[in-house]
PDB file of C-alpha atoms and ligand atoms in Angstrom:
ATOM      1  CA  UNK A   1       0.000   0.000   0.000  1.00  0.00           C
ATOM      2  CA  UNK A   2       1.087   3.334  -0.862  1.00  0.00           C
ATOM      3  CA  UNK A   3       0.006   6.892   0.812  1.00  0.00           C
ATOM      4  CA  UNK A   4       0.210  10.359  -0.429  1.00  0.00           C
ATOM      5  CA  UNK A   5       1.542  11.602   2.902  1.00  0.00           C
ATOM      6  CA  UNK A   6       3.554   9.226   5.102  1.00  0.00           C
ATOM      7  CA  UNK A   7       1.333   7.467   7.920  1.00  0.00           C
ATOM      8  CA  UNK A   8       2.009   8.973  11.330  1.00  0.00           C
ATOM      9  CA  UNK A   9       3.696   6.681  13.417  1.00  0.00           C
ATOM     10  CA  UNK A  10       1.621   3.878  15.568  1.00  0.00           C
ATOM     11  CA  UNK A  11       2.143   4.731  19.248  1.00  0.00           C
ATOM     12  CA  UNK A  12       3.036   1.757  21.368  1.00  0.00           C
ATOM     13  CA  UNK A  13       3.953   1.171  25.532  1.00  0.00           C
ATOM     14  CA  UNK A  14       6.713  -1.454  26.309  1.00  0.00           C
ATOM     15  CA  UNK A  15       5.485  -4.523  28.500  1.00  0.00           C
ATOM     16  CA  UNK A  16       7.372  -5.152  31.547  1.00  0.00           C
ATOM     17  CA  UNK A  17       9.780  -8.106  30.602  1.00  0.00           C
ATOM     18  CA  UNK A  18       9.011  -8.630  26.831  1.00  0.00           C
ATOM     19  CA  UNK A  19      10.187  -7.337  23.802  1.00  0.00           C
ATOM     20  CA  UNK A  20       7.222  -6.961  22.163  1.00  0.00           C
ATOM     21  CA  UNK A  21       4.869  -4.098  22.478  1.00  0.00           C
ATOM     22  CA  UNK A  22       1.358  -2.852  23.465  1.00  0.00           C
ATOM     23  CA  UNK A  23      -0.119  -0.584  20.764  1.00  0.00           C
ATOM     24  CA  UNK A  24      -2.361   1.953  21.353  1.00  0.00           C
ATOM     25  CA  UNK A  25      -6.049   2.604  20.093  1.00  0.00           C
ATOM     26  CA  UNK A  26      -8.057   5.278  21.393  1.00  0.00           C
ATOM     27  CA  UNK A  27      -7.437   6.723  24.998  1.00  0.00           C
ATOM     28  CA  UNK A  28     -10.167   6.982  27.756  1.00  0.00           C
ATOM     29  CA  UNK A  29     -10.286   9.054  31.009  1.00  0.00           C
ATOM     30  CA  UNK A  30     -12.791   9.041  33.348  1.00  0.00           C
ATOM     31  CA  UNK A  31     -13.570  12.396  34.991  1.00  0.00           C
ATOM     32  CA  UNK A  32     -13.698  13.232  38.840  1.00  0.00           C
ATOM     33  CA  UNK A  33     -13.293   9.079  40.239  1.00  0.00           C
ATOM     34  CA  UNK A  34     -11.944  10.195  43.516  1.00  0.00           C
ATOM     35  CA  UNK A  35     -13.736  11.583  46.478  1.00  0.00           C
ATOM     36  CA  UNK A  36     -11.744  13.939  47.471  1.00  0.00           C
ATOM     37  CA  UNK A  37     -10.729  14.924  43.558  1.00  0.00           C
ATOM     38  CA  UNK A  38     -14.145  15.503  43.159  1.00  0.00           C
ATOM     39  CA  UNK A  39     -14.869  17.680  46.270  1.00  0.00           C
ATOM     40  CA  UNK A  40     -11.676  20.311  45.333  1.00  0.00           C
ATOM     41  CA  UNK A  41     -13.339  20.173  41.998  1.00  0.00           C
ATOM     42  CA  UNK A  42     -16.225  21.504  43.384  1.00  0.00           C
ATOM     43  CA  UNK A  43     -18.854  18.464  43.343  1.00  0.00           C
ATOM     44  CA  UNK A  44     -20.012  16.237  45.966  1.00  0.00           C
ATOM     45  CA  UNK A  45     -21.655  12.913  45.577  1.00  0.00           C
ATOM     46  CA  UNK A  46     -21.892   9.993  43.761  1.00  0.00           C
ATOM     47  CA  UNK A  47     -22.805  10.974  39.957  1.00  0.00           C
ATOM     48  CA  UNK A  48     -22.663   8.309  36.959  1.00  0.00           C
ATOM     49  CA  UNK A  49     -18.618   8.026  35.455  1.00  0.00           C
ATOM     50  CA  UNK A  50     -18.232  10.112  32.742  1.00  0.00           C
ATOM     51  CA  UNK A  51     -15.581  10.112  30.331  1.00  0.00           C
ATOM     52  CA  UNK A  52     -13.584  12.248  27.491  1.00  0.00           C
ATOM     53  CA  UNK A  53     -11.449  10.616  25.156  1.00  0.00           C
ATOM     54  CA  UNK A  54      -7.927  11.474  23.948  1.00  0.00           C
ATOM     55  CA  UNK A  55      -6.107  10.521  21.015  1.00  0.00           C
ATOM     56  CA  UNK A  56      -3.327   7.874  20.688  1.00  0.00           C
ATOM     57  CA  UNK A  57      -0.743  10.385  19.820  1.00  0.00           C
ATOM     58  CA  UNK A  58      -1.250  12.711  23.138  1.00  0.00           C
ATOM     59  CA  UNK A  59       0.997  10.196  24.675  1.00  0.00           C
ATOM     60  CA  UNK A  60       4.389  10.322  25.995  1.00  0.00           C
ATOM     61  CA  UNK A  61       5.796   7.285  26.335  1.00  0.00           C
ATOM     62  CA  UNK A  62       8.350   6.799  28.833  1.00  0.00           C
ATOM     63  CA  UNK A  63      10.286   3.912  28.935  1.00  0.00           C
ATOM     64  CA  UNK A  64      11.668   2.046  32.138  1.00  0.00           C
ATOM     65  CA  UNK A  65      14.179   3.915  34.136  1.00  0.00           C
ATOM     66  CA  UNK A  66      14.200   6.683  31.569  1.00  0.00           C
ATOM     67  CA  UNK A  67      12.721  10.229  32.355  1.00  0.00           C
ATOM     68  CA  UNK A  68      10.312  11.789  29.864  1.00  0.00           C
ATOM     69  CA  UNK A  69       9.856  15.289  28.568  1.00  0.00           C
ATOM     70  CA  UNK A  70       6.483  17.031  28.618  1.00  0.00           C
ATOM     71  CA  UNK A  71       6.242  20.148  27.009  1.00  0.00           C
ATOM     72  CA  UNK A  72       4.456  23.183  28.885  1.00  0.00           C
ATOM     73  CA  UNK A  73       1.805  23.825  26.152  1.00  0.00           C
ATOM     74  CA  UNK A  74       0.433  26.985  24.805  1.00  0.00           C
ATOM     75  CA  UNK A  75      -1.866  29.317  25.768  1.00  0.00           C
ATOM     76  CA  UNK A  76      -2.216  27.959  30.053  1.00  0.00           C
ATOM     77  CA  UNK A  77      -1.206  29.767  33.171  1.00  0.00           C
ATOM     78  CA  UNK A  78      -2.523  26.809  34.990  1.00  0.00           C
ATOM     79  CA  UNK A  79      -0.927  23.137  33.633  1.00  0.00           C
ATOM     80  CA  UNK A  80      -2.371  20.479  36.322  1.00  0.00           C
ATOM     81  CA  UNK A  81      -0.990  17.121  37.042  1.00  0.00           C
ATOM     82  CA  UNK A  82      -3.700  14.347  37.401  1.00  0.00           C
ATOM     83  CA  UNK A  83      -1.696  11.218  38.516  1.00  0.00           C
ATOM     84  CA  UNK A  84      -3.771   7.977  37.406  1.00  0.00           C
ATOM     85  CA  UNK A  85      -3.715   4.321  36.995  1.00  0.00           C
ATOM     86  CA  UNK A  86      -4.085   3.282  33.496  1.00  0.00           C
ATOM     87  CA  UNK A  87      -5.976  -0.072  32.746  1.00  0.00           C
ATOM     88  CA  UNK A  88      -4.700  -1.226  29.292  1.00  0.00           C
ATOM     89  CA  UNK A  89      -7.213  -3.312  27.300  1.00  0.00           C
ATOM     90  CA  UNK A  90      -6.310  -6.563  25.567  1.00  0.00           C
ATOM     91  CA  UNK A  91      -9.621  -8.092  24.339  1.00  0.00           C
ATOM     92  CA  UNK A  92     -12.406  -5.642  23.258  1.00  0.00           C
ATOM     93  CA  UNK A  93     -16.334  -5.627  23.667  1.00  0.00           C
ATOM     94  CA  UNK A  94     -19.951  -4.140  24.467  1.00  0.00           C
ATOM     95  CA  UNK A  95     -21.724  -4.361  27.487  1.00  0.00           C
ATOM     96  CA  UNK A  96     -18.805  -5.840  29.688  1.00  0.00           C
ATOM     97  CA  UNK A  97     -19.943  -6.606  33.023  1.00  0.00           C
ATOM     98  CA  UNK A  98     -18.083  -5.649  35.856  1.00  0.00           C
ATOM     99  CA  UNK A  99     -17.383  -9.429  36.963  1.00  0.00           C
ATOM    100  CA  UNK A 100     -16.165  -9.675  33.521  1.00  0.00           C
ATOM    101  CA  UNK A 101     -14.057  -6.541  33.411  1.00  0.00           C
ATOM    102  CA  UNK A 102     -10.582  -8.580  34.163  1.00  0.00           C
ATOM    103  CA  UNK A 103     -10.742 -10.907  31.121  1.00  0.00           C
ATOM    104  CA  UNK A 104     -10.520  -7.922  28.909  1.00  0.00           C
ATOM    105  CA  UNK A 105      -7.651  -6.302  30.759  1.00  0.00           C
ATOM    106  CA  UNK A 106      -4.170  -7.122  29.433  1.00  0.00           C
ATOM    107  CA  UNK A 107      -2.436  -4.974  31.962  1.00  0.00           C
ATOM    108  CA  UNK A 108      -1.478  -1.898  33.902  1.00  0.00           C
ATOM    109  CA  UNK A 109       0.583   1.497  33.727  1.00  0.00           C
ATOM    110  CA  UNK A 110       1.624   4.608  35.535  1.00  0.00           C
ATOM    111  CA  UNK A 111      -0.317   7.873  33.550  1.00  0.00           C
ATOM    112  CA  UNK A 112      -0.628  11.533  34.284  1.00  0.00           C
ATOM    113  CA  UNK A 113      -3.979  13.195  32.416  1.00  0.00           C
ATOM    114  CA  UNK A 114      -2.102  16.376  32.277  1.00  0.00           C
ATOM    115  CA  UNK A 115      -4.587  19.397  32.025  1.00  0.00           C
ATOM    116  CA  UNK A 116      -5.070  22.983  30.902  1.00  0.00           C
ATOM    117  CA  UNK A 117      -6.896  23.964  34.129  1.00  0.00           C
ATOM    118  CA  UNK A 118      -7.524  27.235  33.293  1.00  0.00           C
ATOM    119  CA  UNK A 119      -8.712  26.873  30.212  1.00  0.00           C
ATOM    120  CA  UNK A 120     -11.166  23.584  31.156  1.00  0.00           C
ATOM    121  CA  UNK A 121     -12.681  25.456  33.631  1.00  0.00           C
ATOM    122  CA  UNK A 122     -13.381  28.260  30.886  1.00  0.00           C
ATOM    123  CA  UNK A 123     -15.087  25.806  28.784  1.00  0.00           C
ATOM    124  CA  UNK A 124     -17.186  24.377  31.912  1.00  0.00           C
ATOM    125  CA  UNK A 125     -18.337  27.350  32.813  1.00  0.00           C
ATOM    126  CA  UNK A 126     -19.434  28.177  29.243  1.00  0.00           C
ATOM    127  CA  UNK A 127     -20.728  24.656  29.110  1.00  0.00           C
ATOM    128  CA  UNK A 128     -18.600  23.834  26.362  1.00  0.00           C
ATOM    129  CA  UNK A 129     -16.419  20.274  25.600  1.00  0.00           C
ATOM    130  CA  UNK A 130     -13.196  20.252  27.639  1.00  0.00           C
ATOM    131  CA  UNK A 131     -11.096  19.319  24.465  1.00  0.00           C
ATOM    132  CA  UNK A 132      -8.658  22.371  24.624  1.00  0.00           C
ATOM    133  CA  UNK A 133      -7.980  21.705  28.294  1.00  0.00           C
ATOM    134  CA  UNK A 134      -7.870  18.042  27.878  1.00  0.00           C
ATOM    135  CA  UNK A 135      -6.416  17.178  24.668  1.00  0.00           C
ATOM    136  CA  UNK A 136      -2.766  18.753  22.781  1.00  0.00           C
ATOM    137  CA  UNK A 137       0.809  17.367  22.678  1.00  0.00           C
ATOM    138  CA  UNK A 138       2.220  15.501  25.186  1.00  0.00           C
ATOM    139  CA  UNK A 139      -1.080  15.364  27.810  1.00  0.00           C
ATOM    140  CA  UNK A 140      -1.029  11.748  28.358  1.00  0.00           C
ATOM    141  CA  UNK A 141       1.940  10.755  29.754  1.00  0.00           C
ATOM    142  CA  UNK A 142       2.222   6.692  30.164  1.00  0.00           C
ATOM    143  CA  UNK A 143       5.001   4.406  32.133  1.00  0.00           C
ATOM    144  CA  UNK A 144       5.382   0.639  30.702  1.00  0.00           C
ATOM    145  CA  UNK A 145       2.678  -2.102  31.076  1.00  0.00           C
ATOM    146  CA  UNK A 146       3.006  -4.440  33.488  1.00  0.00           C
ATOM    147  CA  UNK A 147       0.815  -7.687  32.624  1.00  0.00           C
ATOM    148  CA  UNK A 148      -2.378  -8.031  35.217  1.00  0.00           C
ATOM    149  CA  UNK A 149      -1.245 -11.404  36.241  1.00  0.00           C
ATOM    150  CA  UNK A 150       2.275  -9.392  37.466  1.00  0.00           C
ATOM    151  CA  UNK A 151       0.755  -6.426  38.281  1.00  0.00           C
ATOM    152  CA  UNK A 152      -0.217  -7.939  42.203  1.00  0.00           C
ATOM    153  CA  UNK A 153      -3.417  -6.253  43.677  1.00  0.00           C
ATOM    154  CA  UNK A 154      -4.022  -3.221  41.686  1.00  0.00           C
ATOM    155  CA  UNK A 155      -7.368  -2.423  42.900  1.00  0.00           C
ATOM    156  CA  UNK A 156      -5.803  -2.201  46.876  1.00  0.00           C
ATOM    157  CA  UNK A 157      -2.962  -0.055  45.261  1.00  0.00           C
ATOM    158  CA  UNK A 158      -1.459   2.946  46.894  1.00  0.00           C
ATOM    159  CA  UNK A 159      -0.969   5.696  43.800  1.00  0.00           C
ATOM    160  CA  UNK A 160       1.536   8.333  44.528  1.00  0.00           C
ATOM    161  CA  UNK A 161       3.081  11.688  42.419  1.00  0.00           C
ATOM    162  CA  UNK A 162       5.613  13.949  43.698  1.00  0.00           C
ATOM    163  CA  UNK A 163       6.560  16.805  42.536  1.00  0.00           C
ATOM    164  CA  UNK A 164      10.422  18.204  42.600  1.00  0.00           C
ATOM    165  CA  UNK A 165      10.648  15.001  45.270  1.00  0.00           C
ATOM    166  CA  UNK A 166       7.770  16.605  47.425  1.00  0.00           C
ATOM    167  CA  UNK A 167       4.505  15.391  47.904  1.00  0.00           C
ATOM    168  CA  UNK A 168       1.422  15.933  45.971  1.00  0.00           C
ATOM    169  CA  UNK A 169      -0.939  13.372  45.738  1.00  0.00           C
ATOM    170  CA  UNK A 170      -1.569  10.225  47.805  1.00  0.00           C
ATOM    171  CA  UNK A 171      -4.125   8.040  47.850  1.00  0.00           C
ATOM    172  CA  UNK A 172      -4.988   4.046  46.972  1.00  0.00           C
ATOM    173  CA  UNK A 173      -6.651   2.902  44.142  1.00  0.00           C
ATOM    174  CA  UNK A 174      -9.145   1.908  47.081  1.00  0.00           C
ATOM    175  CA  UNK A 175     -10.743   5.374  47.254  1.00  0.00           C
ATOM    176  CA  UNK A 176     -11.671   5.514  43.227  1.00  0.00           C
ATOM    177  CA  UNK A 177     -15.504   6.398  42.941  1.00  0.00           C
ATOM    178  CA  UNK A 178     -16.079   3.508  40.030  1.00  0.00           C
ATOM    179  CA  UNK A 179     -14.263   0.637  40.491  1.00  0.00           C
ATOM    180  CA  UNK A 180     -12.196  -0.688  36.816  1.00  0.00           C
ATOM    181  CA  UNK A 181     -15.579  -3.599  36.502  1.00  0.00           C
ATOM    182  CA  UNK A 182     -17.637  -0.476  37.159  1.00  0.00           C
ATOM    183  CA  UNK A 183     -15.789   1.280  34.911  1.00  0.00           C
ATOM    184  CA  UNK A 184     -15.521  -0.981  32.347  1.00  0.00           C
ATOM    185  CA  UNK A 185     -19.114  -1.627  32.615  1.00  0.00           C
ATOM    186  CA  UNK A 186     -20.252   1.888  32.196  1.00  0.00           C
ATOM    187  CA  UNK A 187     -18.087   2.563  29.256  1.00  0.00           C
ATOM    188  CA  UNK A 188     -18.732  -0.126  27.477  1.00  0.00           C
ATOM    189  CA  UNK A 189     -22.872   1.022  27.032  1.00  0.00           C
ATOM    190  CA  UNK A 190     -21.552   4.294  25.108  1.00  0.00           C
ATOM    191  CA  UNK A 191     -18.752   2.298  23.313  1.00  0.00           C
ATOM    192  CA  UNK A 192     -17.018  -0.585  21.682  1.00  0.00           C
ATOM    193  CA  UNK A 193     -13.649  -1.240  23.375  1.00  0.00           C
ATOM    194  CA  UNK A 194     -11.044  -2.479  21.434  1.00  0.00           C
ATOM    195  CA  UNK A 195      -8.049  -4.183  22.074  1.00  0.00           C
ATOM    196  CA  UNK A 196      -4.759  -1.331  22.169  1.00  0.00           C
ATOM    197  CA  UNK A 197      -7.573   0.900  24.468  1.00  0.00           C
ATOM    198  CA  UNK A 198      -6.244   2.665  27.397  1.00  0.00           C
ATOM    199  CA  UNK A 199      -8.404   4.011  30.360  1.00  0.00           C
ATOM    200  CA  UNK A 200      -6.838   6.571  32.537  1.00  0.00           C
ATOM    201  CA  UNK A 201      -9.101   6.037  35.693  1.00  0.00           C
ATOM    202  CA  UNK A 202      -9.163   8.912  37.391  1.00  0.00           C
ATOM    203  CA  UNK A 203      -6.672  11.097  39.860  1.00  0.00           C
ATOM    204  CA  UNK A 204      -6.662  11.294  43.480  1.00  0.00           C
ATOM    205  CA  UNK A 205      -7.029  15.005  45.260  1.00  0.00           C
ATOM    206  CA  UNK A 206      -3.606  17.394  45.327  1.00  0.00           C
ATOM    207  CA  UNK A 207      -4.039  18.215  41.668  1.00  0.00           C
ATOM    208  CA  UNK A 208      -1.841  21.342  40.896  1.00  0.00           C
ATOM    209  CA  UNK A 209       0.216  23.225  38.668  1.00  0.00           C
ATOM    210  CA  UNK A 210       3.851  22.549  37.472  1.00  0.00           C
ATOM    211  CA  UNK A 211       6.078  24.186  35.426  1.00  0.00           C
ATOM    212  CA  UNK A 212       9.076  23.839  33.316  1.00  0.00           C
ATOM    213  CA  UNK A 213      11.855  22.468  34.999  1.00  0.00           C
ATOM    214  CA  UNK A 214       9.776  20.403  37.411  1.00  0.00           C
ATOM    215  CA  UNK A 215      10.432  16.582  37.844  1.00  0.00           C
ATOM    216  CA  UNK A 216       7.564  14.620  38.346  1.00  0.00           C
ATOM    217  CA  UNK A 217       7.715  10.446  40.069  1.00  0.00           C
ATOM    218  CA  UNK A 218       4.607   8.907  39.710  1.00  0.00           C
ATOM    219  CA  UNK A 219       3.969   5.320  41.622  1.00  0.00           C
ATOM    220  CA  UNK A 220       1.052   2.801  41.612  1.00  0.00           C
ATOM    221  CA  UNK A 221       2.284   0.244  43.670  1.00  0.00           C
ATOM    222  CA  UNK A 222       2.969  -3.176  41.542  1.00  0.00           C
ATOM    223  CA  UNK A 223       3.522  -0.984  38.356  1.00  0.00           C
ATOM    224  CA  UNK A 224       6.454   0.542  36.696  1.00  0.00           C
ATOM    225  CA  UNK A 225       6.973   3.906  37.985  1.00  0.00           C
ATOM    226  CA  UNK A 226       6.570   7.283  35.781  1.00  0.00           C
ATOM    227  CA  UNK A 227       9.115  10.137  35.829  1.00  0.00           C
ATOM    228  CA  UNK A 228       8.937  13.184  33.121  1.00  0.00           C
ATOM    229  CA  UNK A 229      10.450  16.387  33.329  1.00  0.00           C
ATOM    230  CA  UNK A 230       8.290  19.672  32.140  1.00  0.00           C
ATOM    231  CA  UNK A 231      10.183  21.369  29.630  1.00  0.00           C
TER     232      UNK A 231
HETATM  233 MN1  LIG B   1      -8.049  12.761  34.929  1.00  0.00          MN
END
């Protein structure tokens, strides 16, 4: 086959301990999963998971022991890190139950739903799609994969991000709203999930801003830990 342009690269995470590769399909987030998240957010209560969706090519991919570079994107004052767990999908489907969730999970990552703050909150307050504070270059940073059978007791997990070697968020993948059946569940009545899909859960509370220069360690206990530097 032949193209009048060439093909943008396929974006693919390394798996703990192989050579081969995950590649990536479409990216899903779920919005305000934490307690706590959700209360500095403003909201209170239990309200159905909601999601936005990110393209493949927002990633970063950082490989093990390496540190990646995020670039401080245009037109924010207010660039948020949202550490997350990442649930990486290996066999697709509709209308996944929950109890069925972990057949169709191939493994797990370290991700960081970075975030134009400022400029989300614009849109929500104009009740307008969060794309522009969601979605540019280099907003979904993503550690390797660590197969679920490896990957120990990710739902008991504690999830961790430091900032500069100080701390910012802490939490356990204990505390998320919708569990990954739950979410899994949910998603799967809007949408078709595919093998190569990645859902970023959902961050803890201590979202804030970084900028360039800052080193951020990201940790879900089990997994692969993240580091990128904001450049
Ligand atoms: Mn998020």
């Amino acid at each position: 086959m032949s193209f009048v342009i060439t093909p943008p690269a396929l974006v693919s995470v390394p798996v703990v301990g192989l050579a081969e590769r995950f590649p990536v399909n479409r990216i899903y987030c779920v919005g305000r999963n934490y307690v706590e998240h959700a209360k500095e957010m403003g909201f209170t209560g239990r309200e159905p998971p909601f999601f936005f969706i990110k393209p493949a090519n927002t990633c970063v991919v950082v490989e093990a022991g390496q540190t990646g570079e995020v670039r401080y994107p245009s037109l924010t004052k207010e660039f948020h890190h949202e550490m997350e767990l990442v649930v990486a999908i290996g066999k697709g489907g509709k209308n996944i139950k929950a109890a069925d969730a972990k057949n169709h999970i191939y493994g797990y990552a370290c991700g960081l739903d970075m975030t134009r703050r400022d400029l989300q909150g614009e849109m929500k307050k104009l009740a307008r799609p969060w794309c522009i504070g969601k979605t540019f270059d280099d907003a979904s940073p993503i550690g390797p994969i660590t197969q679920a059978a490896q990957a120990g007791d990710v739902d008991n997990a504690a999830i961790s991000l430091t900032v500069n070697g100080v701390d910012r968020q802490r939490s356990t993948v204990t505390k998320l709203i919708w569990n990954i059946g739950e979410i899994i569940e949910h998603l799967t009545t809007a949408w078709e999930l595919y093998p190569g899909d990645l859902i970023y859960t959902g961050t803890p509370e201590g979202v804030a801003a970084v900028v360039a220069g800052d080193v951020l360690h990201g940790e879900v206990q089990g997994l692969t830990p993240l580091h990128v530097k904001i450049v």
